Tab-separated table of C-alpha atoms in Angstrom:
chain	number	residue	atom	x	y	z
A	694	MET	CA	-2.505	21.577	19.736
A	695	ALA	CA	-4.202	21.463	16.326
A	696	THR	CA	-1.960	21.184	13.268
A	697	LYS	CA	-4.713	21.785	10.718
A	698	SER	CA	-7.066	24.675	10.107
A	699	LEU	CA	-10.777	24.315	10.888
A	700	LYS	CA	-11.305	24.394	7.130
A	701	ALA	CA	-8.975	21.436	6.520
A	702	ARG	CA	-10.683	19.561	9.362
A	703	ALA	CA	-14.032	20.294	7.659
A	704	ASP	CA	-15.190	21.687	11.002
A	705	GLU	CA	-18.542	23.426	10.719
A	706	LEU	CA	-17.084	26.505	12.404
A	707	ALA	CA	-15.012	27.020	9.266
A	708	GLN	CA	-18.268	28.359	7.794
A	709	ALA	CA	-18.825	32.028	8.483
A	710	ASN	CA	-22.614	31.655	8.705
A	711	LYS	CA	-22.280	29.060	11.472
A	712	GLN	CA	-20.126	31.463	13.439
A	713	LEU	CA	-22.626	34.272	12.910
A	714	ASP	CA	-25.461	32.009	14.076
A	715	ILE	CA	-23.606	31.488	17.342
A	716	LEU	CA	-22.782	35.179	17.744
A	717	ASN	CA	-26.382	36.241	17.059
A	718	GLY	CA	-28.059	33.446	19.011
A	719	GLY	CA	-27.634	31.887	22.443
A	720	ILE	CA	-27.270	34.280	25.357
A	721	PHE	CA	-27.952	37.268	23.081
A	722	GLU	CA	-31.119	35.872	21.555
A	723	GLU	CA	-32.316	34.858	25.017
A	724	GLY	CA	-31.877	38.442	26.190
A	725	GLU	CA	-29.305	37.611	28.840
A	726	LEU	CA	-26.813	39.914	27.128
A	727	PRO	CA	-27.650	42.977	24.992
A	728	TYR	CA	-26.975	43.058	21.245
A	729	PHE	CA	-24.050	45.265	20.239
A	730	LYS	CA	-26.404	47.252	18.045
A	731	ASP	CA	-28.538	48.222	21.052
A	732	LYS	CA	-25.515	49.159	23.154
A	733	ILE	CA	-24.145	51.564	20.558
A	734	ALA	CA	-27.616	52.922	19.824
A	735	GLU	CA	-27.745	54.081	23.485
A	736	ILE	CA	-24.947	56.545	22.735
A	737	GLY	CA	-26.142	57.512	19.259
A	738	HIS	CA	-23.581	55.507	17.314
A	739	PHE	CA	-25.975	53.253	15.427
A	740	PRO	CA	-25.553	52.889	12.541
A	741	LEU	CA	-21.793	52.953	12.981
A	742	ARG	CA	-20.241	55.223	10.373
A	743	PRO	CA	-16.676	55.658	9.111
A	744	ARG	CA	-14.484	58.582	10.088
A	745	LYS	CA	-11.618	59.704	7.860
A	746	LEU	CA	-9.922	56.735	6.176
A	747	GLU	CA	-6.454	56.302	7.672
A	748	ILE	CA	-5.520	52.655	7.230
A	749	LEU	CA	-5.716	50.363	4.257
A	750	GLN	CA	-5.269	46.821	5.514
A	751	ILE	CA	-4.563	44.219	2.861
A	752	ASN	CA	-4.699	40.527	3.617
A	753	VAL	CA	-2.402	38.902	1.074
A	754	GLY	CA	-3.408	35.340	1.934
A	755	TYR	CA	-4.399	32.899	4.638
A	756	MET	CA	-1.376	30.611	4.282
A	757	CYS	CA	0.799	30.541	7.384
A	758	ASN	CA	3.653	28.457	8.767
A	759	GLN	CA	1.885	28.345	12.157
A	760	VAL	CA	-1.491	27.076	13.350
A	761	CYS	CA	-2.089	29.287	16.398
A	762	GLU	CA	-4.922	28.228	18.653
A	763	HIS	CA	-6.448	31.690	18.837
A	764	CYS	CA	-6.232	32.567	15.126
A	765	HIS	CA	-9.308	34.456	13.882
A	766	VAL	CA	-8.174	33.908	10.292
A	767	ASP	CA	-8.055	30.115	10.696
A	768	ALA	CA	-4.701	30.401	8.922
A	769	GLY	CA	-2.258	27.566	8.436
A	770	PRO	CA	0.005	25.711	6.016
A	771	ASP	CA	-3.046	24.048	4.469
A	772	ARG	CA	-4.758	27.303	3.448
A	773	LYS	CA	-4.433	27.995	-0.256
A	774	GLU	CA	-6.110	31.398	-0.478
A	775	ILE	CA	-3.311	33.625	-1.792
A	776	MET	CA	-3.519	37.049	-3.422
A	777	ILE	CA	-2.357	36.905	-7.033
A	778	ARG	CA	-0.347	39.597	-8.806
A	779	ASP	CA	-3.348	40.859	-10.799
A	780	THR	CA	-5.178	41.668	-7.571
A	781	MET	CA	-1.998	43.249	-6.174
A	782	GLU	CA	-1.882	45.491	-9.241
A	783	LEU	CA	-5.409	46.659	-8.425
A	784	CYS	CA	-4.326	47.283	-4.819
A	785	LEU	CA	-1.299	49.284	-5.969
A	786	GLU	CA	-3.513	51.549	-8.014
A	787	VAL	CA	-5.545	52.208	-4.852
A	788	ILE	CA	-2.420	52.655	-2.681
A	789	ARG	CA	-1.106	55.316	-5.092
A	790	ASN	CA	-4.315	57.318	-4.868
A	791	THR	CA	-5.717	56.698	-1.398
A	792	GLY	CA	-6.089	59.328	1.299
A	793	ALA	CA	-5.001	56.738	3.875
A	794	HIS	CA	-1.624	57.340	5.512
A	795	THR	CA	-1.028	53.749	6.630
A	796	LEU	CA	-0.711	50.592	4.578
A	797	ASP	CA	-1.000	47.458	6.674
A	798	LEU	CA	-0.120	44.075	5.131
A	799	THR	CA	-1.389	41.033	6.960
A	800	GLY	CA	-2.208	37.345	6.429
A	801	GLY	CA	-1.603	34.418	7.233
A	802	ALA	CA	2.088	34.967	7.070
A	803	PRO	CA	2.223	37.662	4.371
A	804	GLU	CA	5.831	36.752	3.579
A	805	MET	CA	4.657	33.358	2.267
A	806	ASN	CA	2.874	34.948	-0.667
A	807	PRO	CA	5.195	34.317	-3.641
A	808	ASP	CA	4.726	37.896	-4.842
A	809	PHE	CA	5.185	39.424	-1.387
A	810	ARG	CA	8.575	41.041	-2.074
A	811	TRP	CA	7.486	42.442	-5.382
A	812	PHE	CA	4.357	43.875	-3.745
A	813	VAL	CA	6.376	45.454	-0.920
A	814	GLU	CA	8.830	46.998	-3.385
A	815	GLU	CA	6.025	48.468	-5.488
A	816	SER	CA	4.026	49.625	-2.464
A	817	ALA	CA	7.067	51.305	-0.915
A	818	LYS	CA	7.409	53.374	-4.094
A	819	ALA	CA	3.927	54.800	-3.502
A	820	GLY	CA	5.450	56.755	-0.606
A	821	ILE	CA	2.839	55.951	1.994
A	822	LYS	CA	3.729	57.422	5.411
A	823	ASP	CA	3.529	54.305	7.562
A	824	PHE	CA	4.013	50.947	5.888
A	825	ILE	CA	3.293	48.045	8.225
A	826	VAL	CA	3.960	44.354	7.698
A	827	ARG	CA	2.460	42.030	10.318
A	828	SER	CA	5.035	39.296	10.764
A	829	ASN	CA	4.683	36.276	12.995
A	830	LEU	CA	8.490	36.347	13.549
A	831	THR	CA	9.042	32.600	13.176
A	832	ILE	CA	8.727	32.915	9.393
A	833	ILE	CA	12.060	34.757	9.430
A	834	ARG	CA	13.673	31.609	10.887
A	835	ALA	CA	11.431	29.073	9.131
A	836	ASN	CA	13.492	28.662	5.988
A	837	LYS	CA	16.768	29.997	4.609
A	838	LYS	CA	14.944	31.946	1.922
A	839	TYR	CA	13.387	34.116	4.637
A	840	HIS	CA	16.547	34.748	6.682
A	841	ASP	CA	17.232	38.059	4.914
A	842	LEU	CA	13.760	39.482	5.615
A	843	PRO	CA	15.064	41.901	8.313
A	844	GLU	CA	17.418	43.447	5.714
A	845	PHE	CA	14.617	43.498	3.153
A	846	PHE	CA	12.261	45.242	5.587
A	847	LYS	CA	14.975	47.739	6.435
A	848	LYS	CA	15.639	48.526	2.790
A	849	HIS	CA	12.003	49.476	2.259
A	850	ASN	CA	11.582	51.195	5.616
A	851	VAL	CA	8.848	48.763	6.607
A	852	HIS	CA	7.320	49.110	10.070
A	853	VAL	CA	7.372	45.596	11.534
A	854	VAL	CA	4.552	44.566	13.860
A	855	SER	CA	5.087	41.142	15.361
A	856	SER	CA	3.084	38.783	17.500
A	857	MET	CA	4.550	37.802	20.851
A	858	PRO	CA	2.022	36.387	23.309
A	859	HIS	CA	4.324	36.297	26.303
A	860	TYR	CA	7.914	36.757	27.404
A	861	THR	CA	8.067	33.208	28.748
A	862	ARG	CA	8.524	30.088	26.643
A	863	GLY	CA	5.678	28.041	28.157
A	864	LYS	CA	2.873	30.484	27.447
A	865	THR	CA	4.096	31.337	23.964
A	866	ASP	CA	4.480	27.744	22.825
A	867	LYS	CA	1.134	26.718	24.308
A	868	GLN	CA	-0.682	29.278	22.169
A	869	ARG	CA	1.426	29.174	19.027
A	870	GLY	CA	3.130	25.771	18.938
A	871	ASP	CA	6.311	24.101	20.177
A	872	GLY	CA	9.517	25.923	19.383
A	873	VAL	CA	7.751	29.183	18.502
A	874	PHE	CA	9.228	31.026	21.462
A	875	ASP	CA	12.878	30.227	20.662
A	876	LYS	CA	12.404	31.027	16.975
A	877	SER	CA	10.640	34.298	17.823
A	878	ILE	CA	13.468	35.321	20.166
A	879	GLN	CA	16.023	34.615	17.456
A	880	ALA	CA	13.980	36.573	14.895
A	881	LEU	CA	13.737	39.545	17.272
A	882	LYS	CA	17.505	39.424	17.727
A	883	ASP	CA	17.907	39.396	13.927
A	884	LEU	CA	15.648	42.450	13.660
A	885	ASN	CA	17.546	44.234	16.449
A	886	ALA	CA	20.819	43.402	14.704
A	887	VAL	CA	19.885	45.410	11.608
A	888	GLY	CA	18.672	48.315	13.725
A	889	TYR	CA	14.982	47.545	14.318
A	890	GLY	CA	13.484	48.374	17.713
A	891	LYS	CA	16.403	50.424	19.066
A	892	PRO	CA	15.250	53.389	21.185
A	893	ASP	CA	16.111	56.130	18.670
A	894	SER	CA	15.913	54.053	15.525
A	895	PRO	CA	13.458	55.094	12.802
A	896	LEU	CA	13.084	51.365	12.024
A	897	ARG	CA	9.976	50.644	14.043
A	898	LEU	CA	9.454	47.291	15.697
A	899	ASP	CA	6.265	46.877	17.707
A	900	LEU	CA	4.974	43.752	19.377
A	901	VAL	CA	1.420	42.499	19.590
A	902	TYR	CA	0.280	40.786	22.740
A	903	ASN	CA	-2.971	38.887	22.909
A	904	PRO	CA	-4.047	36.693	25.823
A	905	SER	CA	-3.381	32.951	25.688
A	906	GLY	CA	-6.836	32.008	26.861
A	907	ALA	CA	-10.348	33.083	27.761
A	908	TYR	CA	-9.502	36.369	29.428
A	909	LEU	CA	-9.040	39.977	28.384
A	910	PRO	CA	-5.685	41.728	28.090
A	911	GLY	CA	-4.571	43.762	31.074
A	912	ASP	CA	-3.349	47.338	31.012
A	913	GLN	CA	-1.294	47.892	27.843
A	914	ALA	CA	1.262	50.209	29.471
A	915	ALA	CA	1.893	47.808	32.378
A	916	LEU	CA	2.256	44.852	29.999
A	917	GLU	CA	4.646	46.842	27.824
A	918	ARG	CA	6.776	47.619	30.894
A	919	ASP	CA	6.896	43.923	31.878
A	920	PHE	CA	7.664	42.742	28.321
A	921	LYS	CA	10.417	45.336	27.885
A	922	ALA	CA	12.085	44.513	31.184
A	923	ALA	CA	11.918	40.741	30.679
A	924	LEU	CA	13.013	40.663	27.019
A	925	LEU	CA	15.888	43.057	27.684
A	926	GLN	CA	17.079	41.280	30.805
A	927	ASP	CA	16.735	37.716	29.539
A	928	PHE	CA	17.674	38.154	25.869
A	929	GLY	CA	18.978	41.679	25.323
A	930	ILE	CA	16.024	42.379	22.998
A	931	GLU	CA	14.586	45.849	22.425
A	932	PHE	CA	11.345	46.964	20.778
A	933	HIS	CA	9.276	50.135	20.600
A	934	SER	CA	5.642	49.624	21.626
A	935	LEU	CA	3.462	46.768	22.741
A	936	PHE	CA	-0.100	46.589	21.395
A	937	ALA	CA	-2.478	44.679	23.653
A	938	ILE	CA	-5.181	43.134	21.483
A	939	THR	CA	-8.335	41.405	22.672
A	940	ASN	CA	-9.095	38.025	21.107
A	941	LEU	CA	-12.339	38.192	19.153
A	942	PRO	CA	-14.736	35.239	19.240
A	943	ILE	CA	-14.141	34.195	15.646
A	944	ALA	CA	-12.846	31.015	13.946
A	945	ARG	CA	-10.371	29.061	16.070
A	946	PHE	CA	-10.717	31.277	19.129
A	947	LEU	CA	-14.481	30.790	18.990
A	948	ASP	CA	-13.920	27.055	18.594
A	949	TYR	CA	-11.640	27.100	21.657
A	950	LEU	CA	-14.156	29.108	23.719
A	951	ILE	CA	-16.940	26.674	22.945
A	952	ALA	CA	-14.854	23.520	23.437
A	953	SER	CA	-13.494	24.761	26.768
A	954	GLU	CA	-16.977	25.875	27.919
A	955	ASN	CA	-15.777	29.453	28.272
A	956	TYR	CA	-17.920	31.017	25.541
A	957	GLU	CA	-20.699	32.477	27.715
A	958	ASP	CA	-18.341	33.735	30.418
A	959	TYR	CA	-16.084	35.288	27.808
A	960	MET	CA	-18.936	37.070	26.046
A	961	THR	CA	-20.201	38.269	29.429
A	962	ALA	CA	-16.710	39.574	30.255
A	963	LEU	CA	-16.632	41.443	26.915
A	964	VAL	CA	-20.072	42.964	27.487
A	965	ASP	CA	-19.252	43.870	31.113
A	966	ALA	CA	-16.064	45.579	29.942
A	967	TYR	CA	-17.940	47.528	27.222
A	968	ASN	CA	-16.529	51.033	27.138
A	969	PRO	CA	-18.709	53.582	25.310
A	970	ALA	CA	-15.663	55.846	24.902
A	971	ALA	CA	-14.008	53.223	22.708
A	972	VAL	CA	-16.908	53.058	20.228
A	973	SER	CA	-16.095	56.163	18.211
A	974	GLN	CA	-12.458	55.037	17.928
A	975	VAL	CA	-12.892	51.411	16.811
A	976	MET	CA	-10.636	50.549	13.916
A	977	CYS	CA	-13.386	49.836	11.393
A	978	THR	CA	-14.131	53.579	11.514
A	979	ASN	CA	-10.751	54.481	10.001
A	980	THR	CA	-9.801	51.264	8.180
A	981	LEU	CA	-10.705	49.363	5.060
A	982	SER	CA	-9.824	45.703	4.776
A	983	VAL	CA	-9.072	43.984	1.475
A	984	SER	CA	-9.149	40.207	1.148
A	985	TRP	CA	-6.804	37.997	-0.892
A	986	ASP	CA	-9.381	37.921	-3.692
A	987	GLY	CA	-9.972	41.673	-3.668
A	988	TRP	CA	-13.245	41.989	-1.765
A	989	LEU	CA	-13.672	44.876	0.651
A	990	TYR	CA	-14.597	44.643	4.328
A	991	ASP	CA	-14.939	46.969	7.314
A	992	CYS	CA	-12.181	45.075	9.140
A	993	ASP	CA	-10.188	41.840	9.054
A	994	PHE	CA	-12.705	40.242	11.449
A	995	ASN	CA	-15.669	41.000	9.198
A	996	GLN	CA	-13.564	39.581	6.357
A	997	MET	CA	-13.300	36.267	8.189
A	998	LEU	CA	-17.038	36.329	8.847
A	999	GLY	CA	-17.717	36.930	5.160
A	1000	LEU	CA	-19.392	40.293	5.838
A	1001	LYS	CA	-18.574	42.442	2.821
A	1002	VAL	CA	-18.933	46.222	3.053
A	1003	ALA	CA	-22.445	47.585	2.785
A	1004	SER	CA	-21.652	49.744	-0.225
A	1005	LYS	CA	-22.256	49.767	-3.960
A	1006	VAL	CA	-18.507	49.266	-4.173
A	1007	LYS	CA	-17.637	45.853	-2.846
A	1008	HIS	CA	-14.495	44.966	-4.775
A	1009	ILE	CA	-11.099	46.618	-5.181
A	1010	LYS	CA	-11.575	46.696	-8.967
A	1011	ASP	CA	-14.413	49.203	-8.482
A	1012	TYR	CA	-12.673	51.112	-5.666
A	1013	ASN	CA	-14.107	54.555	-4.993
A	1014	GLU	CA	-13.083	56.073	-1.699
A	1015	ASP	CA	-15.867	58.653	-1.543
A	1016	LEU	CA	-18.575	56.071	-2.143
A	1017	LEU	CA	-16.998	53.678	0.360
A	1018	GLN	CA	-16.749	56.342	3.036
A	1019	ASP	CA	-20.490	56.849	2.755
A	1020	ARG	CA	-21.494	53.488	4.191
A	1021	ASN	CA	-22.824	51.900	7.344
A	1022	ILE	CA	-20.368	49.575	9.080
A	1023	ILE	CA	-21.591	46.033	9.556
A	1024	ILE	CA	-21.608	44.899	13.165
A	1025	SER	CA	-22.386	41.829	15.208
A	1026	GLN	CA	-21.614	40.618	18.716
A	1027	HIS	CA	-17.921	40.003	17.956
A	1028	CYS	CA	-17.597	43.801	17.892
A	1029	TYR	CA	-17.715	43.809	21.715
A	1030	GLY	CA	-14.114	42.571	21.435
A	1031	CYS	CA	-13.036	45.972	20.101
A	1032	THR	CA	-14.906	48.038	22.720
A	1033	ALA	CA	-13.892	46.135	25.857
A	1034	GLY	CA	-11.865	48.031	28.438
A	1035	ALA	CA	-9.455	50.434	26.802
A	1036	GLY	CA	-10.641	49.161	23.412
A	1037	SER	CA	-8.717	47.055	20.960
A	1038	SER	CA	-7.482	47.494	17.429
A	1039	CYS	CA	-4.601	46.361	15.262
A	1040	GLN	CA	-2.821	49.419	16.690
A	1041	GLY	CA	-3.542	48.385	20.291
A	1042	THR	CA	-5.824	50.197	22.732
A	1043	VAL	CA	-7.900	53.079	21.422
A	1044	ALA	CA	-9.473	54.805	24.437
B	1268	MET	CA	-30.609	18.394	46.142
B	1269	ALA	CA	-30.533	21.960	47.390
B	1270	ALA	CA	-28.761	24.639	45.383
B	1271	PRO	CA	-25.057	24.941	46.218
B	1272	TYR	CA	-24.010	27.707	48.605
B	1273	TYR	CA	-21.490	29.023	46.096
B	1274	ASP	CA	-22.519	29.820	42.515
B	1275	PRO	CA	-19.741	31.097	40.200
B	1276	ALA	CA	-22.310	33.326	38.492
B	1277	ASP	CA	-22.825	35.205	41.784
B	1278	LEU	CA	-19.430	36.867	41.419
B	1279	ARG	CA	-20.817	38.982	38.588
B	1280	LYS	CA	-23.571	40.166	40.930
B	1281	PHE	CA	-21.153	41.407	43.597
B	1282	GLY	CA	-21.947	45.026	42.725
B	1283	LYS	CA	-25.583	44.458	43.683
B	1284	ILE	CA	-24.746	44.601	47.408
B	1285	THR	CA	-24.889	48.377	46.918
B	1286	GLU	CA	-28.611	48.144	46.157
B	1287	TRP	CA	-29.454	47.332	49.761
B	1288	SER	CA	-27.057	49.806	51.302
B	1289	GLU	CA	-26.037	52.399	48.811
B	1290	GLU	CA	-23.750	54.530	50.960
B	1291	LEU	CA	-21.774	51.680	52.507
B	1292	GLY	CA	-21.653	49.738	49.248
B	1293	GLU	CA	-20.325	52.700	47.323
B	1294	LYS	CA	-17.787	53.519	50.012
B	1295	PHE	CA	-16.600	49.926	49.951
B	1296	PHE	CA	-16.203	49.767	46.150
B	1297	ASP	CA	-14.474	53.177	46.063
B	1298	TYR	CA	-12.081	51.956	48.723
B	1299	TYR	CA	-11.595	48.615	46.967
B	1300	GLY	CA	-10.822	50.277	43.652
B	1301	LYS	CA	-8.397	52.705	45.270
B	1302	VAL	CA	-6.539	49.933	47.103
B	1303	PHE	CA	-5.690	48.125	43.875
B	1304	GLU	CA	-4.433	51.164	41.955
B	1305	GLU	CA	-0.733	51.625	41.266
B	1306	GLY	CA	0.906	53.018	44.397
B	1307	ALA	CA	4.011	52.326	46.458
B	1308	LEU	CA	3.242	48.750	45.441
B	1309	SER	CA	2.476	48.024	41.797
B	1310	ALA	CA	-1.005	46.840	40.841
B	1311	ARG	CA	0.700	43.601	39.771
B	1312	GLU	CA	2.199	43.040	43.239
B	1313	LYS	CA	-1.137	43.779	44.861
B	1314	SER	CA	-2.860	41.292	42.570
B	1315	LEU	CA	-0.510	38.553	43.819
B	1316	ILE	CA	-1.104	39.547	47.456
B	1317	ALA	CA	-4.861	39.410	46.811
B	1318	LEU	CA	-4.472	35.939	45.295
B	1319	ALA	CA	-2.566	34.695	48.349
B	1320	VAL	CA	-5.125	36.171	50.745
B	1321	ALA	CA	-7.976	34.757	48.642
B	1322	HIS	CA	-6.602	31.285	49.361
B	1323	VAL	CA	-6.048	31.941	53.036
B	1324	VAL	CA	-9.603	33.191	53.541
B	1325	LYS	CA	-10.749	30.391	51.200
B	1326	CYS	CA	-12.945	32.622	49.071
B	1327	PRO	CA	-13.778	30.804	45.816
B	1328	TYR	CA	-15.022	34.007	44.195
B	1329	CYS	CA	-11.769	35.787	45.010
B	1330	ILE	CA	-9.689	32.857	43.733
B	1331	ASP	CA	-11.551	32.952	40.402
B	1332	ALA	CA	-11.260	36.719	40.228
B	1333	TYR	CA	-7.562	37.006	41.040
B	1334	THR	CA	-6.471	34.049	38.931
B	1335	LYS	CA	-8.110	35.779	35.988
B	1336	ASP	CA	-6.705	39.139	37.054
B	1337	GLY	CA	-3.225	37.590	37.194
B	1338	LEU	CA	-3.600	36.111	33.723
B	1339	GLN	CA	-4.698	39.485	32.386
B	1340	ARG	CA	-1.615	41.091	33.890
B	1341	GLY	CA	0.686	38.482	32.366
B	1342	ILE	CA	1.513	36.967	35.765
B	1343	THR	CA	2.908	33.465	35.308
B	1344	LYS	CA	1.532	30.321	36.931
B	1345	GLU	CA	4.830	29.893	38.803
B	1346	GLU	CA	4.396	33.342	40.357
B	1347	MET	CA	0.788	32.559	41.244
B	1348	MET	CA	1.664	29.279	42.920
B	1349	GLU	CA	4.482	30.888	44.916
B	1350	ALA	CA	2.026	33.503	46.144
B	1351	VAL	CA	-0.353	30.728	47.250
B	1352	HIS	CA	2.516	29.078	49.110
B	1353	ALA	CA	3.382	32.360	50.801
B	1354	GLY	CA	-0.211	32.539	52.042
B	1355	ALA	CA	-0.231	28.890	53.035
B	1356	ALA	CA	3.074	29.239	54.905
B	1357	ILE	CA	1.739	32.133	56.963
B	1358	GLU	CA	-1.468	30.242	57.638
B	1359	SER	CA	0.307	27.065	58.761
B	1360	GLY	CA	2.854	29.161	60.662
B	1361	ALA	CA	-0.012	30.837	62.468
B	1362	THR	CA	-1.209	27.412	63.560
B	1363	LEU	CA	2.236	26.156	64.492
B	1364	VAL	CA	3.271	29.246	66.455
B	1365	HIS	CA	0.407	28.358	68.817
B	1366	GLY	CA	2.507	25.277	69.570
B	1367	VAL	CA	4.524	27.567	71.790
B	1368	GLN	CA	1.392	28.271	73.804
B	1369	MET	CA	0.807	24.522	74.041
B	1370	MET	CA	4.397	24.019	75.184
B	1371	ASN	CA	4.085	26.820	77.745
B	1372	LYS	CA	0.889	25.358	79.173
B	1373	TYR	CA	2.317	21.845	79.166
B	1374	ASN	CA	5.415	23.008	81.016
B	1375	LYS	CA	3.402	25.023	83.526
B	1376	LEU	CA	1.149	22.106	84.350
B	1377	SER	CA	3.879	19.510	84.497
B	1378	MET	CA	6.126	18.834	87.458
């Protein structure tokens, strides 16, 4: 398992344009598989346009305590891109005035940003309806200074969404690193202990499942049933919902697909599983993504591919929701990841 | 060298059998889809049965398909291997139970 990001390894796939070359070339250029653009044009959805803005997703930095094999952010301890307080101030101004009902903080491990707690405190004051922090769980156990995070989240009524690739140790550690499973279990117990994830608790704890390999997630409801039964029986852990998320062929997951000679089969599986009903619901149609340095993107994936919004407004300092809503969403072949099967978004299936 | 009899890429073309016999092909795929829905048995249990049978009938396409299906359902490799053993045990049992026929014949022919 890699211990460094693609960027730190100076791998050419750390460059967004190299990734886009792969996604636009090969089996798509040769006509073996259709371009995403042509598929959505068939049902009148090209160009893809935003619906009502519901989610503001802010990536507060690419630093992470883990180096997961599938990570589309190419996050890791060696990544230094961190949102500074000045940019957070600009975000807060937007949070106070946005029409979006959900604020979604992601990373990296967002908790590693030195101004994370300050930002959460200030954001919570804005009174947004659903305030999500995407936590990798192990950060809570990584260092003493993070042990009180469950209490901190509770205090600010944060909705915790955590990654958990499987309910068995082997599969979890293979994807996310040795010891991740045990630390994640302990962190879930800590969250349960302060009231998170209990059946009637308003403190929401949801888990994110994404496959540990070159295959698509199965039925979300069936997986949720299996996860709930196994985590309760083996560890006494409770949680609310499971979101099944498809891995998109970006950064380290793309690197894995190519190195394991699964890329073409995986892209074929995504195209075969294309579900037209998922297109109008894809998350880029109700989300805006902000990067650590304040640039705006249609989604976190486009952020990693360096595809800034196609709007006059490209940076949070010039934020104008009306202008931004009147834009065409930038697409490429990675978008098939969000329209496969029941669809996939940061909130799980969409169709 | 001639092309191999089995090509992994052919699995994706399975649906094409309908082109040469639409009615029967469609009936088969309707039936197939219905069989693997949730029922008295869960779709997960049926996936494991399919994996075991795939090994017994030695269908490489089915092995590929149901290994992937198992992964998608979160089935563990331990569960998959036990299913294969269940299939293998029945298959070897089916051979061995014929030993009784051999014993019967032996006894009948022997003084």
